[in-house]
mmCIF file of C-alpha atoms in Angstrom:
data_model
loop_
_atom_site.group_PDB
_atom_site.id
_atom_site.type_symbol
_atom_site.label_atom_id
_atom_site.label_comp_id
_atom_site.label_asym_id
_atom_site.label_seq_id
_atom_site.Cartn_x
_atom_site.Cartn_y
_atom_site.Cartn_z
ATOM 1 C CA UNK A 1047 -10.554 1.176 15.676
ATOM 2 C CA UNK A 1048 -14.105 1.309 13.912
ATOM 3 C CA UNK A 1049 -14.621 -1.292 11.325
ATOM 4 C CA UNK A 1050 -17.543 -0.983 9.322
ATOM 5 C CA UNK A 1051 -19.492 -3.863 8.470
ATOM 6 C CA UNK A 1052 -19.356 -5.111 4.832
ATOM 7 C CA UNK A 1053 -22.373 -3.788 2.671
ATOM 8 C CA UNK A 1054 -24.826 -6.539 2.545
ATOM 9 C CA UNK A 1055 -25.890 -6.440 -0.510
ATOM 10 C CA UNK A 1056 -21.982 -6.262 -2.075
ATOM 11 C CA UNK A 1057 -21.716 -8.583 -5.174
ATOM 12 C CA UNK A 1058 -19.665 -11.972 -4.771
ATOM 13 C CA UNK A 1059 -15.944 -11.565 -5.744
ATOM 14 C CA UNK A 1060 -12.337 -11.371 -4.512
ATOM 15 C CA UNK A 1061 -11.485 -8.687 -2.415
ATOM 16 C CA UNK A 1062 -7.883 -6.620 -2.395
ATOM 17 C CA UNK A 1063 -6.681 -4.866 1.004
ATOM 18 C CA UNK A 1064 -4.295 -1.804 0.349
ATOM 19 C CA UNK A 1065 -2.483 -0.996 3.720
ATOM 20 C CA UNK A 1066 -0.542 2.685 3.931
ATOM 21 C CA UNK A 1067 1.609 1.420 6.614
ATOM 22 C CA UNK A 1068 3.410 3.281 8.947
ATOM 23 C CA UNK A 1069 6.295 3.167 10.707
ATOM 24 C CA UNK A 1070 5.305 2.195 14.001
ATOM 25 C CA UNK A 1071 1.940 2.103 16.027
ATOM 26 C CA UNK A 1072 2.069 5.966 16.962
ATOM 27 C CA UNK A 1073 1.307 7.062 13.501
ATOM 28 C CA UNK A 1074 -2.319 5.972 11.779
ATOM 29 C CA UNK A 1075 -1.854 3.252 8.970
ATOM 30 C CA UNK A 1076 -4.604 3.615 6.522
ATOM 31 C CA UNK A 1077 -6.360 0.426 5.710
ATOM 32 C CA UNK A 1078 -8.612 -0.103 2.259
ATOM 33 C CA UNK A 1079 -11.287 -2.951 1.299
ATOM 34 C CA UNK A 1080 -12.395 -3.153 -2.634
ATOM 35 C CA UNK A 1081 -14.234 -4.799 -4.085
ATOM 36 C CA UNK A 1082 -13.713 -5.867 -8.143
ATOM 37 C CA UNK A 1083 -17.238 -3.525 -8.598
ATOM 38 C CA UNK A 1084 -14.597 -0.994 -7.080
ATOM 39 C CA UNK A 1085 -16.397 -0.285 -3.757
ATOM 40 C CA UNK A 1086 -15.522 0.303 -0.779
ATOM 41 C CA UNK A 1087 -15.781 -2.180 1.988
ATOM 42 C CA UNK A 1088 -13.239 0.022 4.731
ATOM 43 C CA UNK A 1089 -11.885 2.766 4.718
ATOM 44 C CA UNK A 1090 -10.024 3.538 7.903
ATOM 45 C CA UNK A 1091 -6.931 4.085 9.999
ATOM 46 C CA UNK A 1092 -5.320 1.104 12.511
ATOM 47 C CA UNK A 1093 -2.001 1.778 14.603
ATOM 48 C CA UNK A 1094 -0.991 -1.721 15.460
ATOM 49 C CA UNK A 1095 0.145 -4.668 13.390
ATOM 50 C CA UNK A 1096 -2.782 -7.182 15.123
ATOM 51 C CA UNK A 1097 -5.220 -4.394 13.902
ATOM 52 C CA UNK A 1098 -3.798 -5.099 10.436
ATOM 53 C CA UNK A 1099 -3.949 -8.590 10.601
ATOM 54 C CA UNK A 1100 -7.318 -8.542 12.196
ATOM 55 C CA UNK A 1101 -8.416 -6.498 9.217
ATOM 56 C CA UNK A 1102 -7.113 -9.479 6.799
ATOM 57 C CA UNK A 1103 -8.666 -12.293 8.723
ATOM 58 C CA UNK A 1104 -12.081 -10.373 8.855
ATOM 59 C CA UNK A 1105 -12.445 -9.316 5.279
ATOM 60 C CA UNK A 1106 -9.856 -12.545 3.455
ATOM 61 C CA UNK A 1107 -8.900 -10.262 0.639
ATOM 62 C CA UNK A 1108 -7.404 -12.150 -2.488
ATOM 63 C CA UNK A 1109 -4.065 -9.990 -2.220
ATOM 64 C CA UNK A 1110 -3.012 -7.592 -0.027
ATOM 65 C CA UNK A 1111 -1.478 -4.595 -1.316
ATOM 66 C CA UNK A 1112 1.151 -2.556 0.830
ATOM 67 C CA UNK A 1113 2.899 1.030 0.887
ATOM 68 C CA UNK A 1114 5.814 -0.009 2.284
ATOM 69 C CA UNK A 1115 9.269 -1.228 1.270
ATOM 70 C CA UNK A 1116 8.849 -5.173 1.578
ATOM 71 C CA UNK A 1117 12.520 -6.355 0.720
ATOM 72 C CA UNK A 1118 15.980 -5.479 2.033
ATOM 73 C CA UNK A 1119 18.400 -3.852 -0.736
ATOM 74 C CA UNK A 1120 19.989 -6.950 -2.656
ATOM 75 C CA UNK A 1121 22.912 -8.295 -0.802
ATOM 76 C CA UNK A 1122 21.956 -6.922 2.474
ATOM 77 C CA UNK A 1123 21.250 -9.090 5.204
ATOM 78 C CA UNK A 1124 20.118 -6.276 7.447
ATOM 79 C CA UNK A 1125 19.564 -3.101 8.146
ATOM 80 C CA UNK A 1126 22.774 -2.309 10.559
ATOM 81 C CA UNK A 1127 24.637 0.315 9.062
ATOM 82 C CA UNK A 1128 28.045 -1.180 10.640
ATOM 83 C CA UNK A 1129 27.508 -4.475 9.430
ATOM 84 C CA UNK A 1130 29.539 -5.605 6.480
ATOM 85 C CA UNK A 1131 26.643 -5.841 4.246
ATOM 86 C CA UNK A 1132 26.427 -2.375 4.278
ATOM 87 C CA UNK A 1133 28.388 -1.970 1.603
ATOM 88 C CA UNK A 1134 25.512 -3.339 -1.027
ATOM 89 C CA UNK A 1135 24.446 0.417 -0.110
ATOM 90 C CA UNK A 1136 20.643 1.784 0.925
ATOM 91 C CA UNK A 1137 18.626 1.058 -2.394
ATOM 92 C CA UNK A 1138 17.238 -2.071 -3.824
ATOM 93 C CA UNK A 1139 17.196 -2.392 -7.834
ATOM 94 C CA UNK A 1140 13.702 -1.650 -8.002
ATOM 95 C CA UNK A 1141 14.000 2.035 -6.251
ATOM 96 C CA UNK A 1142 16.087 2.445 -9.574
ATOM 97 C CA UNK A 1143 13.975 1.477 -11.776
ATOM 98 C CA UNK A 1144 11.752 3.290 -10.773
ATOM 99 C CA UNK A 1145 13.895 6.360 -9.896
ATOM 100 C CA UNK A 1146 14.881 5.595 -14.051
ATOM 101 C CA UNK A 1147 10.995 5.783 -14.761
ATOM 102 C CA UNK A 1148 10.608 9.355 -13.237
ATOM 103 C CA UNK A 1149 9.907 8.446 -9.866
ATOM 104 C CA UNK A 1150 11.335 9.134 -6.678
ATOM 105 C CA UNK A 1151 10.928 6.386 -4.067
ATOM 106 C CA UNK A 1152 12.888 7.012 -0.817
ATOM 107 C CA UNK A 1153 16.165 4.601 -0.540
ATOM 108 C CA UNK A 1154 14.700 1.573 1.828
ATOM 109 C CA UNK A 1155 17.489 2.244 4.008
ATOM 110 C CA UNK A 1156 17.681 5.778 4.478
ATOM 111 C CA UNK A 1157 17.347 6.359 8.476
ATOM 112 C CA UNK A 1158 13.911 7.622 8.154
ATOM 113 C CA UNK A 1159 12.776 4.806 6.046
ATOM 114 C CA UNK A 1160 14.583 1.592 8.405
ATOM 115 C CA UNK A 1161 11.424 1.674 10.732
ATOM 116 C CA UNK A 1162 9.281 1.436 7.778
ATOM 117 C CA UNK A 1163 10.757 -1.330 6.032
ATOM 118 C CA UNK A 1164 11.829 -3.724 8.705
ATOM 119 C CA UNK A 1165 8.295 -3.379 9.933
ATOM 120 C CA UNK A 1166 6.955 -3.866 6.165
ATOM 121 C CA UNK A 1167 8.769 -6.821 5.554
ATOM 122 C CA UNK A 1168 8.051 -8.905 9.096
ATOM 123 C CA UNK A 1169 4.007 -7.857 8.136
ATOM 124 C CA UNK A 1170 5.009 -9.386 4.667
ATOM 125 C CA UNK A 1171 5.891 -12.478 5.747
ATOM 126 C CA UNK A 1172 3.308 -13.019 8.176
ATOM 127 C CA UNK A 1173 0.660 -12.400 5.913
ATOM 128 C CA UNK A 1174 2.150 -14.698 3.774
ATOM 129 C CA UNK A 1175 2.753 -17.051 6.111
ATOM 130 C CA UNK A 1176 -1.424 -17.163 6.696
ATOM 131 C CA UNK A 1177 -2.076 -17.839 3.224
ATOM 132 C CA UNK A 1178 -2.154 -14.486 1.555
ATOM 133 C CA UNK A 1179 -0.735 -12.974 -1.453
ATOM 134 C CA UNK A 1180 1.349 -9.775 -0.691
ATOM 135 C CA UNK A 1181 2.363 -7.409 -3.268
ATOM 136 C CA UNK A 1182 3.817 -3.962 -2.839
ATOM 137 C CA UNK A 1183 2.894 -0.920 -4.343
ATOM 138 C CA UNK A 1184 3.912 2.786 -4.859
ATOM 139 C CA UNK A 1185 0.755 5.067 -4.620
ATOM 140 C CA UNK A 1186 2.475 7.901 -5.788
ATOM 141 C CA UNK A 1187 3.620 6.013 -8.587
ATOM 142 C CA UNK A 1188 -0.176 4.051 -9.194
ATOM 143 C CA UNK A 1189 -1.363 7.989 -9.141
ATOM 144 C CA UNK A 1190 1.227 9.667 -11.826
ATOM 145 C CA UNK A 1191 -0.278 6.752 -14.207
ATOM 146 C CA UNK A 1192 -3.646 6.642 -13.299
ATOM 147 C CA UNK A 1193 -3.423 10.532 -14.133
ATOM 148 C CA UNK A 1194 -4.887 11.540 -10.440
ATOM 149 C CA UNK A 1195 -3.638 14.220 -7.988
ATOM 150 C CA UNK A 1196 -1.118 12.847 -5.331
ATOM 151 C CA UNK A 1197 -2.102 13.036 -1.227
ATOM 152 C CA UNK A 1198 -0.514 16.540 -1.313
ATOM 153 C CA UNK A 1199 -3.805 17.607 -2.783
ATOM 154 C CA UNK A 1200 -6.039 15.135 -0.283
ATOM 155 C CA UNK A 1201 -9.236 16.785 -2.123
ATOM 156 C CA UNK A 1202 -7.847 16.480 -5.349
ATOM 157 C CA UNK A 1203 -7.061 12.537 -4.889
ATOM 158 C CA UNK A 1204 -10.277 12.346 -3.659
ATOM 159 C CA UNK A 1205 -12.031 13.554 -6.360
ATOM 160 C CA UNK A 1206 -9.363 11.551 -8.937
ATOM 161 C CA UNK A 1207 -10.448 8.262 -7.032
ATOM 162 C CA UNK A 1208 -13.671 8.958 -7.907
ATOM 163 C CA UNK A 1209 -12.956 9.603 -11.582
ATOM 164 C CA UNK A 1210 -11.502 6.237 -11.568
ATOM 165 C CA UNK A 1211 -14.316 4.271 -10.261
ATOM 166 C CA UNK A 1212 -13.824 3.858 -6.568
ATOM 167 C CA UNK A 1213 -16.789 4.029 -5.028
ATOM 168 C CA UNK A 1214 -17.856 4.418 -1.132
ATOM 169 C CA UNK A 1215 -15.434 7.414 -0.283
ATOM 170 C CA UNK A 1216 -16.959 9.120 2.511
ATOM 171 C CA UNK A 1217 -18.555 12.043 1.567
ATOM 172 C CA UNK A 1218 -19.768 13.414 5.167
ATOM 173 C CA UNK A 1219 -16.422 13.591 6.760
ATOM 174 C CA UNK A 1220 -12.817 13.773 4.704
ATOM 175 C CA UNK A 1221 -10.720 11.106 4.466
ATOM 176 C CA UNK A 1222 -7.025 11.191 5.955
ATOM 177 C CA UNK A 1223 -4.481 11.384 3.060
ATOM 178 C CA UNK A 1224 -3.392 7.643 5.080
ATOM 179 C CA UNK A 1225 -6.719 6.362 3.806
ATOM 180 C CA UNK A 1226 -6.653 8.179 0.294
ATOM 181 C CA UNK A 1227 -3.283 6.240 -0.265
ATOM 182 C CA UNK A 1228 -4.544 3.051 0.862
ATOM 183 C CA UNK A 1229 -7.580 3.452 -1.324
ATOM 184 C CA UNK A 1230 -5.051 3.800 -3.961
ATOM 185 C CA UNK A 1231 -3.052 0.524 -2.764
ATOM 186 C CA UNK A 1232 -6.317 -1.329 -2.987
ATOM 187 C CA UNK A 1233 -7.369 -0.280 -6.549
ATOM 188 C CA UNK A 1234 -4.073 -1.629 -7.938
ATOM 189 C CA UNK A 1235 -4.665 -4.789 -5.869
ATOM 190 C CA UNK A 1236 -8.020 -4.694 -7.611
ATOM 191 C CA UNK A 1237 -6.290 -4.196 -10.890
ATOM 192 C CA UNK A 1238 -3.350 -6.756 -10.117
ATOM 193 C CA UNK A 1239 -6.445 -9.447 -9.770
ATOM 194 C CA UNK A 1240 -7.652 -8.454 -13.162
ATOM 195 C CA UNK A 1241 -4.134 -9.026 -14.852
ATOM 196 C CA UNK A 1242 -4.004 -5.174 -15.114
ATOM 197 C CA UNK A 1243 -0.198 -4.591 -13.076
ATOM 198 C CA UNK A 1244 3.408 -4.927 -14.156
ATOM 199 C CA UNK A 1245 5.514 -6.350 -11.578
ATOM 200 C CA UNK A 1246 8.481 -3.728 -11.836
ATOM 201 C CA UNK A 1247 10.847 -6.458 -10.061
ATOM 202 C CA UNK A 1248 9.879 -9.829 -11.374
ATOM 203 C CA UNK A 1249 10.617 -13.028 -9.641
ATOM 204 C CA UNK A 1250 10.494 -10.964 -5.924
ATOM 205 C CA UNK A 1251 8.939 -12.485 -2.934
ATOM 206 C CA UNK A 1252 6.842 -9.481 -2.948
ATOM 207 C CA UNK A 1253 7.207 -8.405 -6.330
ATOM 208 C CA UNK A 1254 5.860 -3.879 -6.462
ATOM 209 C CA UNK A 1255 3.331 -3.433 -8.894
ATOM 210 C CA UNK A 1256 1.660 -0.526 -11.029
ATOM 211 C CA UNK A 1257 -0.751 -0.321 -13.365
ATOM 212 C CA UNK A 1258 -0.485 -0.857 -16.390
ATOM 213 C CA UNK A 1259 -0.301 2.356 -18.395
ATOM 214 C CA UNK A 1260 -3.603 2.921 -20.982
#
């Protein structure tokens, strides 16, 4: 991994770290620094969990944002489909809410989604456990409301980041969509530091938030 250095002459203020995670170390997690100007500090792809972690204890961001299912489906005590929780079923209330809103969030516990959310939630709660504040977010979701192209148009998102105000995108090589999306995660960590997020599930450990729609 290749960390760049944060710029030196960066304004003071709290930092937010969006994370695109993965669902295991063989596929690139995109990791995001911003700043409240809404610059970049990182923008880059880790594999491992102690990359992740290292990334956090490096830059200390105020909260750290993640792509990931963070929270079993209520009633569920895990994710073994022959256990008798099972039958709470594969999606938590907020994948219908926002399935309600026009979205369409895989089911947590849909078999190519387990991976992502056991590993989501143990990164949760170690993060946690070290002090920080862990949301989760929906970039797809942060994108239909900021009124930006999703990662299926990478230059598109790019240039909709921009429009935004993120600042610090690499312009001499193109960014994976893993980064584009963890740019995204960062900006609403950004925006959930300036009060400018709805917490779709209230009262969670790790509530998922969007912004708030102008």
């Amino acid at each position: 991994m290749s960390v760049s250095k944060p710029a030196a002459a960066s304004p003071p203020g709290p930092l937010a770290l969006g994370i695109d995670l993965r669902s295991g170390p063989r596929y690139p997690t995109g990791v995001a620094v911003l700043g409240p100007d809404r610059r970049l500090r990182l923008l880059d792809t880790v594999r491992t969990d102690e990359e992740v972690e290292d990334v956090a204890q490096r830059f200390e961001p105020a909260v750290v944002a993640i792509d990931a299912p963070l929270a079993l489906p209520e009633g569920r005590c895990c994710a073994d489909p022959t256990c008798e929780c099972a039958r709470h079923g594969i999606m938590r209330e907020v994948d219908r809410q926002c399935a309600a809103m026009g979205y369409r969030p895989y089911p947590t516990l849909i078999p190519s989604m387990v991976g992502l959310t056991l590993r989501g939630i143990a990164l949760g709660e170690r993060l946690r456990t070290r002090g920080f504040e862990v949301v989760e977010v929906y970039p797809g979701m942060a994108q239909d409301i900021l009124g930006i192209p999703r990662k299926r148009d990478r230059d598109g998102l790019r240039r909709g980041l921009r429009r935004v105000g993120v600042r610090g995108i690499p312009r001499k090589r193109r960014p994976t969509h893993d980064e584009l999306d963890a740019a995204t995660a960062a900006l609403v960590g950004v925006l959930h530091l300036e009060g400018r997020t709805e917490a779709i599930n209230p009262g969670a450990v790790s509530p998922l938030v969007a912004p708030v729609a102008s």
